[in-house]
Amino acid sequence: MAGFLRTEAGKGLALSAPASLYVGLLVAAPLGILVAYSFWTQTYVEVDRTLTWANYLEAATDPLVRHLMLRSIAIAGAVTAATVALAYPIAYFIAFRTRKKTLWLLLITIPFWSSYLLRVFSWKLILGFNGVMNSALLSLGLIDEPLTFLLYNEFAVVLTLAHAWAPFAILPIYVSLQKIDRALLEAATDLGCSKLERFCRVTLPLSVPGIIAGSLIIFIPTVGDYVTPSLVGGSQGKMVANLIQVQFGPANNWPLGATLSLAAMAAVGCVALLFVILATALGRRIR
Amino acid sequence: MSKPVRFPWLLAYAVAYLAFLYLPVLLLPLFSFNDGTIVAFPMKGFTLKWYAQLGAQDTLLQAMANSLIVGAVTALVATSLGLFAARAYVRYRFKGRELSEGLVMLPLVIPGIIVASSMLVLFISLGLKPSLTTVILGHVFVALPFAVSIMKSAFDDFDQSLEEAAFDLGESVIGTFRRVTLPIVAPGIVASLLVTFTVSFDEFVLAFFLSGNQPTLPVYIWSQIRFPAKLPNTLALGSLLLLASVLLLLTAEYFRRRSTKSAATSA
């Protein structure tokens, strides 16, 4: 044992073990218990530990569950698409069109470090009936009465999340653009590519890994976001996390909550996997 | 003939994008000085009273104390775990290294609600009541990836021959770590402490599920933002938090840069 600890492998394992054991235990143990709970049922105050598929049956057949699950995936997909599309030009700008890269990166990350809760809440104040946007438009005389379609719907959720997750799209795309060998771009120009052609056939394909990474980092946590749908979503914008919270809180039905958590995780995993497969296939085709 | 001046569209876009990023963030301080309870234009008048009221709110101060305790313990534990793990990942080649690295990064990509609900179920099953302890256990989990990646970049620029020289000169393993390795990566450690503290200080969903009757600051804010009458106070509190996190971030950035600079000069 002492001999093993002096080898390279031994030292590496010994040093990394506390961290990986911590994460490993806190991933595996709760999952195991969540799975166990998902097969139990809630009677009035007690948990009935007779194994049953009832929760899965309920989760699979309840139209509300299906509706919220699909809506969560759709909203997360829209957020991912919007965030990446908005982020790409700025990542491109920082990588190719400015020398003050560090300054720009810092400027982009600063808002991200302010309170997430208050940033989301701020959008509620901007988009609300008596909010900043409406009062500004009214006092400029552009509208006669407050717009009501701004807040409490999917649009507000997508906008707020696209704001909250912006750095997570910009940074990976910037990194992949920054890695591109500038000689390739010169070669493309020398071989007669127009600027647009050069972008479509060299720059864009080479930045696909950054786009994939950014998309996954945004999509996965967004599906399970709780704060944004509860603050700006209204009844049209509720997502699966809100339903899970209700089961663990007010409804006090932990077994069903556990089942929903597992179902959400499975759904996230499937969509993410599908996305990776599609994106790598696409990346190969462009190349 | 001079070339026609090209309008820099990308620069214009980048500036507009920054405005979009900062709009909701700067709204808080702007309206925190507003002498009225409604967040709308035109603003009423300038006042500092919302700030003055903050100091008298006991539940707020208690929540702040809770967050400081949780943040400090989380930062210390996550950075210690991250320090050793990052050292192993950068320095040693061993079986299971990639698996272990993937594992410690996993918390970044599990939706918060799933982490929160599953930890609640685990802790209750183990007989651990929701408290600051359970919040800390959860926060270390989510802060660890940040600590590991910061410490990895600190070790990445680290010159191995310095340690070898110390060994050759008769220093022990622990002595080398304490007298050579630690001072060089110290700026990275400070950056990691600050970032993990900030991550913990801002984390809401886990604390919402796990804090029981010991709310952290975000949980307290959550309980306040439903009441319109409390709005100006919340804005004032939010502005102070914004100021604090910007200061912390700039400090972390300063130490991170010093860490890469000292590594560059020692190499």
Coordinates of C-alpha atoms in Angstrom, one line a residue:
Chain A
M1 CA 0.0 0.0 0.0
A2 CA 2.7 2.4 1.0
G3 CA 4.6 1.4 -2.1
F4 CA 1.7 2.0 -4.3
L5 CA 1.2 5.5 -2.8
R6 CA 4.7 6.4 -4.0
T7 CA 4.0 5.5 -7.6
E8 CA 2.6 8.1 -10.0
A9 CA -0.8 6.4 -10.3
G10 CA -1.0 6.1 -6.5
K11 CA -0.2 9.7 -5.9
G12 CA -2.7 10.8 -8.5
L13 CA -5.5 8.6 -7.1
A14 CA -4.8 9.6 -3.5
L15 CA -4.9 13.3 -4.3
S16 CA -8.0 13.2 -6.5
A17 CA -9.9 10.7 -4.4
P18 CA -11.5 13.1 -1.9
A19 CA -13.0 15.3 -4.6
S20 CA -14.2 12.6 -6.9
L21 CA -15.5 10.5 -3.9
Y22 CA -17.4 13.6 -2.7
V23 CA -19.1 14.2 -6.0
G24 CA -19.5 10.5 -6.7
L25 CA -21.3 9.9 -3.4
L26 CA -23.5 12.9 -3.7
V27 CA -24.5 11.9 -7.2
A28 CA -25.0 8.2 -6.6
A29 CA -26.5 8.1 -3.2
P30 CA -29.3 10.6 -3.9
L31 CA -30.0 9.0 -7.2
G32 CA -30.4 5.6 -5.5
I33 CA -32.8 7.0 -3.0
L34 CA -34.7 9.0 -5.6
V35 CA -35.1 5.7 -7.6
A36 CA -36.4 4.0 -4.4
Y37 CA -38.8 6.8 -3.7
S38 CA -40.1 6.7 -7.2
F39 CA -41.5 3.2 -6.6
W40 CA -43.1 4.1 -3.3
T41 CA -46.3 6.0 -2.7
Q42 CA -47.4 8.8 -0.4
T43 CA -50.3 8.0 1.9
Y44 CA -51.6 10.9 4.1
V45 CA -48.6 11.4 6.3
E46 CA -46.5 8.3 5.8
V47 CA -44.6 6.9 2.8
D48 CA -46.0 3.5 1.8
R49 CA -43.0 1.4 0.8
T50 CA -44.8 -1.2 -1.2
L51 CA -43.2 -1.3 -4.6
T52 CA -45.4 0.0 -7.4
W53 CA -45.3 1.5 -10.9
A54 CA -48.1 3.9 -10.0
N55 CA -46.0 7.1 -10.1
Y56 CA -44.5 6.2 -13.4
L57 CA -48.0 5.5 -14.7
E58 CA -49.2 8.8 -13.4
A59 CA -46.2 10.7 -14.8
A60 CA -46.7 9.0 -18.2
T61 CA -50.5 9.5 -18.5
D62 CA -51.1 12.9 -16.8
P63 CA -51.5 15.4 -19.6
L64 CA -50.2 18.2 -17.3
V65 CA -46.9 16.4 -16.8
R66 CA -46.5 15.7 -20.5
H67 CA -47.4 19.3 -21.3
L68 CA -44.9 20.8 -18.9
M69 CA -42.2 18.4 -19.9
L70 CA -42.6 19.2 -23.6
R71 CA -42.9 22.9 -22.9
S72 CA -39.7 22.8 -20.7
I73 CA -37.8 21.1 -23.6
A74 CA -39.2 23.6 -26.1
I75 CA -38.4 26.6 -24.0
A76 CA -34.9 25.3 -23.3
G77 CA -34.4 24.6 -27.0
A78 CA -35.5 28.2 -27.9
V79 CA -33.3 29.7 -25.2
T80 CA -30.3 27.7 -26.5
A81 CA -30.9 28.7 -30.1
A82 CA -31.5 32.4 -29.2
T83 CA -28.5 32.6 -26.8
V84 CA -26.1 30.9 -29.2
A85 CA -27.3 33.0 -32.2
L86 CA -27.0 36.3 -30.2
A87 CA -23.7 35.2 -28.7
Y88 CA -22.0 34.1 -31.9
P89 CA -21.4 37.6 -33.4
I90 CA -20.0 39.0 -30.1
A91 CA -17.7 36.0 -29.7
Y92 CA -16.6 36.5 -33.3
F93 CA -16.0 40.2 -32.6
I94 CA -13.9 39.5 -29.5
A95 CA -11.9 36.8 -31.3
F96 CA -11.2 38.6 -34.6
R97 CA -12.1 42.3 -34.4
T98 CA -10.6 43.7 -31.2
R99 CA -7.3 43.8 -29.4
K100 CA -8.9 44.5 -26.0
K101 CA -10.0 40.8 -25.6
T102 CA -9.5 40.6 -21.9
L103 CA -11.4 43.8 -21.3
W104 CA -14.4 42.6 -23.4
L105 CA -14.4 39.2 -21.7
L106 CA -14.4 40.9 -18.3
L107 CA -17.2 43.3 -19.3
I108 CA -19.3 40.3 -20.4
T109 CA -18.7 38.3 -17.2
I110 CA -19.3 41.1 -14.7
P111 CA -23.2 41.1 -14.9
F112 CA -23.2 37.4 -14.6
W113 CA -21.7 37.6 -11.1
S114 CA -24.5 39.7 -9.7
S115 CA -27.4 37.9 -8.0
Y116 CA -29.1 35.6 -10.4
L117 CA -32.4 36.0 -8.5
L118 CA -32.3 39.8 -8.7
R119 CA -31.3 39.8 -12.4
V120 CA -34.3 37.6 -13.2
F121 CA -36.5 39.8 -10.9
S122 CA -35.2 42.8 -12.7
W123 CA -36.7 41.6 -16.0
K124 CA -40.0 41.3 -14.3
L125 CA -39.7 45.0 -13.4
I126 CA -38.7 45.9 -17.0
L127 CA -41.4 43.9 -18.7
G128 CA -44.3 44.4 -16.3
F129 CA -47.6 46.3 -16.9
N130 CA -46.4 49.4 -14.9
G131 CA -42.8 48.5 -15.7
V132 CA -39.8 50.3 -17.1
M133 CA -40.4 49.4 -20.7
N134 CA -44.0 50.4 -20.7
S135 CA -43.5 53.6 -18.8
A136 CA -40.6 54.6 -21.1
L137 CA -42.6 53.9 -24.2
L138 CA -45.6 55.8 -22.8
S139 CA -43.7 58.8 -21.9
L140 CA -42.0 58.9 -25.3
G141 CA -45.5 58.8 -26.8
L142 CA -44.8 55.6 -28.8
I143 CA -47.8 53.8 -27.3
D144 CA -51.1 54.9 -25.8
E145 CA -51.6 52.2 -23.3
P146 CA -49.2 49.7 -21.6
L147 CA -48.4 46.6 -23.6
T148 CA -49.6 43.4 -21.8
F149 CA -47.9 40.8 -23.9
L150 CA -44.4 41.4 -22.5
L151 CA -44.6 39.7 -19.2
Y152 CA -45.9 36.3 -17.9
N153 CA -45.5 34.1 -21.0
E154 CA -42.9 32.0 -22.8
F155 CA -41.4 35.0 -24.5
A156 CA -40.5 36.6 -21.1
V157 CA -38.9 33.3 -20.0
V158 CA -36.9 32.9 -23.1
L159 CA -35.7 36.5 -23.1
T160 CA -34.7 36.3 -19.4
L161 CA -32.9 33.0 -19.7
A162 CA -31.1 34.1 -22.9
H163 CA -29.8 37.1 -20.8
A164 CA -28.9 35.0 -17.8
W165 CA -26.9 32.4 -19.8
A166 CA -25.2 34.6 -22.3
P167 CA -21.6 34.2 -21.0
F168 CA -22.0 30.4 -21.1
A169 CA -22.5 30.7 -24.9
I170 CA -20.0 33.5 -25.6
L171 CA -17.0 31.9 -23.8
P172 CA -16.9 28.5 -25.4
I173 CA -17.6 29.9 -28.9
Y174 CA -14.9 32.5 -28.3
V175 CA -12.4 29.9 -27.2
S176 CA -13.0 27.8 -30.3
L177 CA -12.8 30.8 -32.6
Q178 CA -9.6 31.9 -30.9
K179 CA -8.0 28.5 -31.5
I180 CA -8.5 28.8 -35.3
D181 CA -5.2 29.0 -37.1
R182 CA -5.2 32.4 -38.8
A183 CA -3.1 30.9 -41.7
L184 CA -6.1 28.9 -42.7
L185 CA -8.1 32.1 -43.2
E186 CA -5.3 33.6 -45.3
A187 CA -5.1 30.5 -47.3
A188 CA -8.8 30.6 -48.0
T189 CA -8.5 34.2 -49.2
D190 CA -5.5 33.4 -51.4
L191 CA -7.4 30.5 -53.0
G192 CA -10.1 33.0 -54.0
C193 CA -12.8 32.7 -51.3
S194 CA -15.0 35.6 -50.7
K195 CA -15.4 36.8 -47.1
L196 CA -18.8 35.1 -46.8
E197 CA -17.5 31.9 -48.3
R198 CA -14.5 32.0 -46.1
F199 CA -16.7 32.3 -43.0
C200 CA -19.1 29.5 -44.1
R201 CA -16.4 27.0 -45.2
V202 CA -13.6 27.7 -42.7
T203 CA -14.6 29.7 -39.6
L204 CA -18.0 28.4 -38.9
P205 CA -17.1 24.6 -39.2
L206 CA -14.1 25.1 -37.0
S207 CA -16.2 26.8 -34.4
V208 CA -18.7 23.9 -34.2
P209 CA -17.1 22.4 -31.0
G210 CA -17.7 25.7 -29.2
I211 CA -21.3 25.9 -30.4
I212 CA -21.9 22.3 -29.2
A213 CA -20.3 22.9 -25.8
G214 CA -22.2 26.2 -25.3
S215 CA -25.5 24.7 -26.4
L216 CA -25.2 21.8 -23.9
I217 CA -24.1 24.0 -21.0
I218 CA -27.2 26.2 -21.6
F219 CA -29.7 23.6 -22.6
I220 CA -29.3 21.1 -19.7
P221 CA -29.6 23.5 -16.7
T222 CA -32.3 25.5 -18.5
V223 CA -34.7 22.6 -18.7
G224 CA -34.7 22.4 -14.9
D225 CA -34.7 26.2 -14.2
Y226 CA -37.0 27.1 -11.3
V227 CA -36.5 30.8 -10.7
T228 CA -37.2 32.3 -14.1
P229 CA -40.5 30.5 -14.8
S230 CA -41.8 31.3 -11.4
L231 CA -41.0 35.0 -11.6
V232 CA -41.6 36.0 -15.2
G233 CA -43.4 32.9 -16.7
G234 CA -46.9 33.3 -15.3
S235 CA -49.3 30.4 -15.9
Q236 CA -48.2 30.1 -19.5
G237 CA -44.5 29.9 -18.7
K238 CA -44.4 27.3 -15.9
M239 CA -41.9 24.6 -16.4
V240 CA -41.3 21.1 -15.0
A241 CA -39.1 22.4 -12.1
N242 CA -42.1 24.3 -10.8
L243 CA -44.1 21.0 -10.8
I244 CA -41.3 19.2 -9.0
Q245 CA -41.1 21.9 -6.4
V246 CA -44.8 21.6 -5.8
Q247 CA -44.5 17.9 -5.1
F248 CA -41.7 18.4 -2.6
G249 CA -43.3 21.4 -1.1
P250 CA -47.0 22.2 -0.9
A251 CA -48.3 18.9 -2.3
N252 CA -46.0 16.8 -0.1
N253 CA -45.9 14.0 -2.5
W254 CA -42.2 13.1 -2.6
P255 CA -42.6 9.8 -4.5
L256 CA -44.2 11.6 -7.4
G257 CA -41.7 14.4 -7.1
A258 CA -38.9 11.8 -7.3
T259 CA -40.4 10.2 -10.3
L260 CA -40.7 13.6 -12.1
S261 CA -37.1 14.4 -11.3
L262 CA -35.9 11.2 -12.8
A263 CA -38.2 11.6 -15.8
A264 CA -36.9 15.1 -16.3
M265 CA -33.3 13.9 -16.0
A266 CA -34.0 11.1 -18.5
A267 CA -35.6 13.6 -21.0
V268 CA -32.7 16.0 -20.6
G269 CA -30.2 13.2 -21.2
C270 CA -32.0 11.9 -24.3
V271 CA -32.3 15.4 -25.9
A272 CA -28.7 16.2 -25.1
L273 CA -27.5 12.9 -26.5
L274 CA -29.6 13.4 -29.7
F275 CA -28.2 16.9 -30.0
V276 CA -24.6 15.8 -29.7
I277 CA -25.1 13.1 -32.3
L278 CA -26.8 15.5 -34.7
A279 CA -24.2 18.2 -34.2
T280 CA -21.2 16.0 -34.7
A281 CA -22.8 14.5 -37.8
L282 CA -23.4 18.1 -39.1
G283 CA -19.9 19.1 -38.1
R284 CA -18.5 16.2 -40.2
R285 CA -20.7 17.1 -43.2
I286 CA -19.6 20.8 -43.2
R287 CA -16.0 19.7 -43.1
Chain B
M1 CA -9.2 58.9 -53.4
S2 CA -9.6 57.8 -49.8
K3 CA -11.4 54.6 -49.0
P4 CA -15.0 55.1 -47.9
V5 CA -15.2 54.9 -44.1
R6 CA -16.7 51.5 -43.2
F7 CA -19.2 51.5 -40.4
P8 CA -18.1 48.9 -37.9
W9 CA -21.3 46.9 -37.6
L10 CA -19.8 44.3 -35.4
L11 CA -18.6 46.9 -32.9
A12 CA -22.0 48.5 -32.9
Y13 CA -23.6 45.1 -32.3
A14 CA -21.2 44.3 -29.4
V15 CA -22.0 47.6 -27.7
A16 CA -25.7 47.0 -28.1
Y17 CA -25.3 43.5 -26.7
L18 CA -23.4 44.9 -23.7
A19 CA -26.3 47.3 -23.1
F20 CA -28.7 44.4 -23.1
L21 CA -26.5 42.5 -20.6
Y22 CA -26.2 45.5 -18.3
L23 CA -29.8 46.8 -18.6
P24 CA -31.4 44.7 -15.8
V25 CA -28.3 44.8 -13.7
L26 CA -28.0 48.6 -13.6
L27 CA -31.7 49.0 -13.1
L28 CA -31.4 47.9 -9.5
P29 CA -29.0 50.7 -8.3
L30 CA -30.8 53.3 -10.5
F31 CA -34.2 52.7 -8.8
S32 CA -32.7 52.0 -5.4
F33 CA -32.3 55.8 -5.1
N34 CA -35.8 56.5 -6.3
D35 CA -38.1 58.2 -3.8
G36 CA -41.1 56.1 -4.6
T37 CA -42.1 52.4 -4.5
I38 CA -42.9 51.9 -8.2
V39 CA -40.2 51.0 -10.6
A40 CA -41.2 53.1 -13.6
F41 CA -40.3 56.3 -15.4
P42 CA -40.4 59.1 -14.6
M43 CA -38.5 58.7 -11.3
K44 CA -39.6 60.7 -8.3
G45 CA -36.6 62.1 -6.4
F46 CA -33.3 61.1 -4.9
T47 CA -33.3 59.4 -1.6
L48 CA -31.0 57.2 0.6
K49 CA -33.7 56.1 2.9
W50 CA -34.0 52.5 1.5
Y51 CA -30.4 51.9 2.3
A52 CA -30.8 53.4 5.8
Q53 CA -33.6 51.0 6.6
L54 CA -31.6 47.9 5.7
G55 CA -29.5 48.0 8.9
A56 CA -32.5 47.7 11.1
Q57 CA -33.9 44.5 9.6
D58 CA -32.9 41.6 11.9
T59 CA -34.0 38.7 9.6
L60 CA -32.0 40.3 6.8
L61 CA -28.9 40.5 9.0
Q62 CA -29.4 36.9 10.2
A63 CA -29.7 35.7 6.6
M64 CA -26.6 37.7 5.6
A65 CA -24.7 36.0 8.5
N66 CA -26.0 32.6 7.4
S67 CA -24.8 33.2 3.8
L68 CA -21.4 34.4 5.0
I69 CA -20.9 31.3 7.1
V70 CA -22.1 29.0 4.3
G71 CA -20.0 30.8 1.8
A72 CA -16.8 30.8 3.9
V73 CA -17.0 27.1 4.8
T74 CA -18.0 26.2 1.2
A75 CA -15.1 28.2 -0.2
L76 CA -12.6 26.5 2.2
V77 CA -13.8 23.0 1.6
A78 CA -14.3 23.2 -2.2
T79 CA -10.9 24.9 -2.7
S80 CA -9.1 22.3 -0.5
L81 CA -10.7 19.5 -2.4
G82 CA -10.1 21.3 -5.7
L83 CA -6.5 22.1 -4.9
F84 CA -5.5 18.4 -4.4
A85 CA -7.6 17.1 -7.3
A86 CA -6.3 19.7 -9.7
R87 CA -2.7 18.9 -8.6
A88 CA -3.3 15.3 -9.4
Y89 CA -4.9 16.0 -12.8
V90 CA -2.1 18.3 -14.0
R91 CA 0.9 16.5 -12.4
Y92 CA 0.2 12.8 -12.6
R93 CA -0.9 10.4 -15.3
F94 CA -3.0 7.6 -13.8
K95 CA -5.8 5.2 -14.6
G96 CA -9.2 6.8 -14.0
R97 CA -7.9 10.3 -14.3
E98 CA -10.4 11.2 -17.0
L99 CA -13.2 9.5 -15.2
S100 CA -12.4 11.4 -12.0
E101 CA -12.1 14.7 -13.9
G102 CA -15.4 14.1 -15.7
L103 CA -17.0 13.3 -12.3
V104 CA -16.0 16.5 -10.5
M105 CA -17.3 18.6 -13.5
L106 CA -20.6 16.8 -13.5
P107 CA -22.4 19.2 -11.0
L108 CA -22.2 21.9 -13.7
V109 CA -24.5 20.0 -16.0
I110 CA -27.2 18.6 -13.6
P111 CA -30.2 20.8 -13.5
G112 CA -30.4 22.6 -10.1
I113 CA -33.9 21.4 -9.2
I114 CA -32.8 17.7 -9.6
V115 CA -29.7 18.2 -7.4
A116 CA -31.8 20.0 -4.8
S117 CA -34.7 17.5 -4.7
S118 CA -32.4 14.5 -4.7
M119 CA -30.2 15.9 -1.9
L120 CA -33.2 16.8 0.2
V121 CA -34.5 13.2 -0.1
L122 CA -31.0 11.8 0.7
F123 CA -30.4 14.0 3.8
I124 CA -33.9 13.4 5.2
S125 CA -33.4 9.7 4.7
L126 CA -30.0 9.9 6.6
G127 CA -31.8 11.7 9.4
L128 CA -30.1 15.1 8.6
K129 CA -32.6 17.9 9.1
P130 CA -32.4 20.8 6.6
S131 CA -30.0 23.3 8.1
L132 CA -26.9 25.3 7.2
T133 CA -24.9 22.1 7.3
T134 CA -27.0 20.5 4.5
V135 CA -26.8 23.7 2.5
I136 CA -23.0 23.7 2.9
L137 CA -22.8 20.0 1.7
G138 CA -24.9 21.0 -1.3
H139 CA -22.9 24.1 -2.0
V140 CA -19.5 22.4 -1.9
F141 CA -21.0 20.0 -4.6
V142 CA -21.9 22.9 -7.0
A143 CA -18.8 25.0 -6.2
L144 CA -16.2 22.2 -6.7
P145 CA -16.1 22.3 -10.6
F146 CA -15.2 26.0 -10.3
A147 CA -12.5 25.4 -7.8
V148 CA -11.0 22.5 -9.8
S149 CA -10.9 24.5 -13.1
I150 CA -9.3 27.5 -11.5
M151 CA -6.7 25.4 -9.6
K152 CA -6.0 23.4 -12.8
S153 CA -5.1 26.6 -14.7
A154 CA -2.9 27.6 -11.7
F155 CA -1.0 24.3 -11.8
D156 CA -0.9 24.3 -15.6
D157 CA 1.6 27.2 -15.7
F158 CA 3.6 25.8 -12.8
D159 CA 7.2 24.9 -13.5
Q160 CA 7.9 21.3 -12.3
S161 CA 11.7 21.8 -12.1
L162 CA 11.3 24.1 -9.2
E163 CA 9.9 21.2 -7.1
E164 CA 12.6 18.9 -8.4
A165 CA 15.2 21.4 -7.3
A166 CA 13.7 21.6 -3.8
F167 CA 13.8 17.7 -3.6
D168 CA 17.4 17.7 -4.8
L169 CA 18.3 20.2 -2.1
G170 CA 16.9 17.9 0.5
E171 CA 13.5 19.3 1.2
S172 CA 10.8 16.7 2.1
V173 CA 7.5 16.3 0.1
I174 CA 5.5 18.3 2.6
G175 CA 8.2 20.9 3.0
T176 CA 8.4 21.3 -0.8
F177 CA 4.7 21.7 -1.0
R178 CA 4.6 24.2 1.8
R179 CA 7.6 26.2 0.8
V180 CA 7.7 26.0 -3.0
T181 CA 4.4 24.8 -4.5
L182 CA 2.0 26.6 -2.2
P183 CA 3.5 30.1 -2.5
I184 CA 3.5 29.9 -6.3
V185 CA -0.1 28.8 -6.6
A186 CA -1.3 31.0 -3.8
P187 CA -2.9 33.6 -6.1
G188 CA -4.8 30.7 -7.8
I189 CA -6.0 29.6 -4.3
V190 CA -7.2 33.1 -3.5
A191 CA -9.0 33.4 -6.8
S192 CA -10.7 30.0 -6.2
L193 CA -11.7 31.0 -2.6
L194 CA -13.3 34.2 -3.9
V195 CA -15.1 32.5 -6.9
T196 CA -16.5 29.6 -4.8
F197 CA -17.6 32.0 -2.1
T198 CA -19.5 34.0 -4.7
V199 CA -21.0 30.9 -6.2
S200 CA -22.2 29.8 -2.8
F201 CA -23.4 33.3 -1.8
D202 CA -25.6 33.5 -4.9
E203 CA -26.9 30.0 -5.0
F204 CA -30.7 29.8 -4.5
V205 CA -32.5 26.6 -5.5
L206 CA -30.4 24.3 -3.3
A207 CA -30.6 26.6 -0.4
F208 CA -34.3 27.0 -0.9
F209 CA -34.7 23.2 -0.6
L210 CA -32.1 22.5 2.1
S211 CA -31.9 25.5 4.4
G212 CA -35.0 24.7 6.6
N213 CA -35.6 27.6 9.0
Q214 CA -32.1 29.0 8.5
P215 CA -32.5 31.0 5.3
T216 CA -29.5 32.2 3.3
L217 CA -29.6 35.6 1.7
P218 CA -31.1 34.5 -1.6
V219 CA -33.8 32.6 0.2
Y220 CA -34.5 35.7 2.3
I221 CA -34.6 37.8 -0.9
W222 CA -37.0 35.3 -2.5
S223 CA -39.3 35.8 0.5
Q224 CA -39.2 39.5 0.1
I225 CA -39.7 40.0 -3.6
R226 CA -43.3 39.0 -3.5
F227 CA -44.2 42.1 -1.5
P228 CA -44.4 45.3 -3.5
A229 CA -44.0 47.4 -0.3
K230 CA -40.6 45.7 0.3
L231 CA -39.4 46.4 -3.2
P232 CA -37.2 49.5 -2.7
N233 CA -35.4 47.8 0.2
T234 CA -34.8 44.8 -2.0
L235 CA -33.4 47.0 -4.7
A236 CA -31.1 48.7 -2.2
L237 CA -29.9 45.3 -0.9
G238 CA -29.4 44.1 -4.5
S239 CA -27.3 47.1 -5.3
L240 CA -25.0 46.5 -2.3
L241 CA -24.7 42.9 -3.3
L242 CA -23.9 43.9 -6.9
L243 CA -21.2 46.3 -5.7
A244 CA -19.8 43.6 -3.4
S245 CA -19.7 40.9 -6.1
V246 CA -18.0 43.2 -8.6
L247 CA -15.3 44.1 -6.0
L248 CA -14.8 40.4 -5.2
L249 CA -14.6 39.5 -8.9
L250 CA -12.1 42.2 -9.7
T251 CA -10.0 41.0 -6.7
A252 CA -10.2 37.4 -8.0
E253 CA -9.2 38.6 -11.5
Y254 CA -6.2 40.5 -10.0
F255 CA -5.0 37.4 -8.2
R256 CA -5.6 35.1 -11.2
R257 CA -3.5 37.4 -13.3
R258 CA -0.8 37.6 -10.7
S259 CA -0.8 33.9 -10.6
T260 CA -0.2 33.6 -14.4
K261 CA 2.3 36.4 -14.3
S262 CA 4.4 34.9 -11.5
A263 CA 4.3 31.5 -13.3
A264 CA 5.5 33.2 -16.5
T265 CA 8.4 34.9 -14.8
S266 CA 9.4 31.7 -12.9
A267 CA 9.4 29.6 -16.0

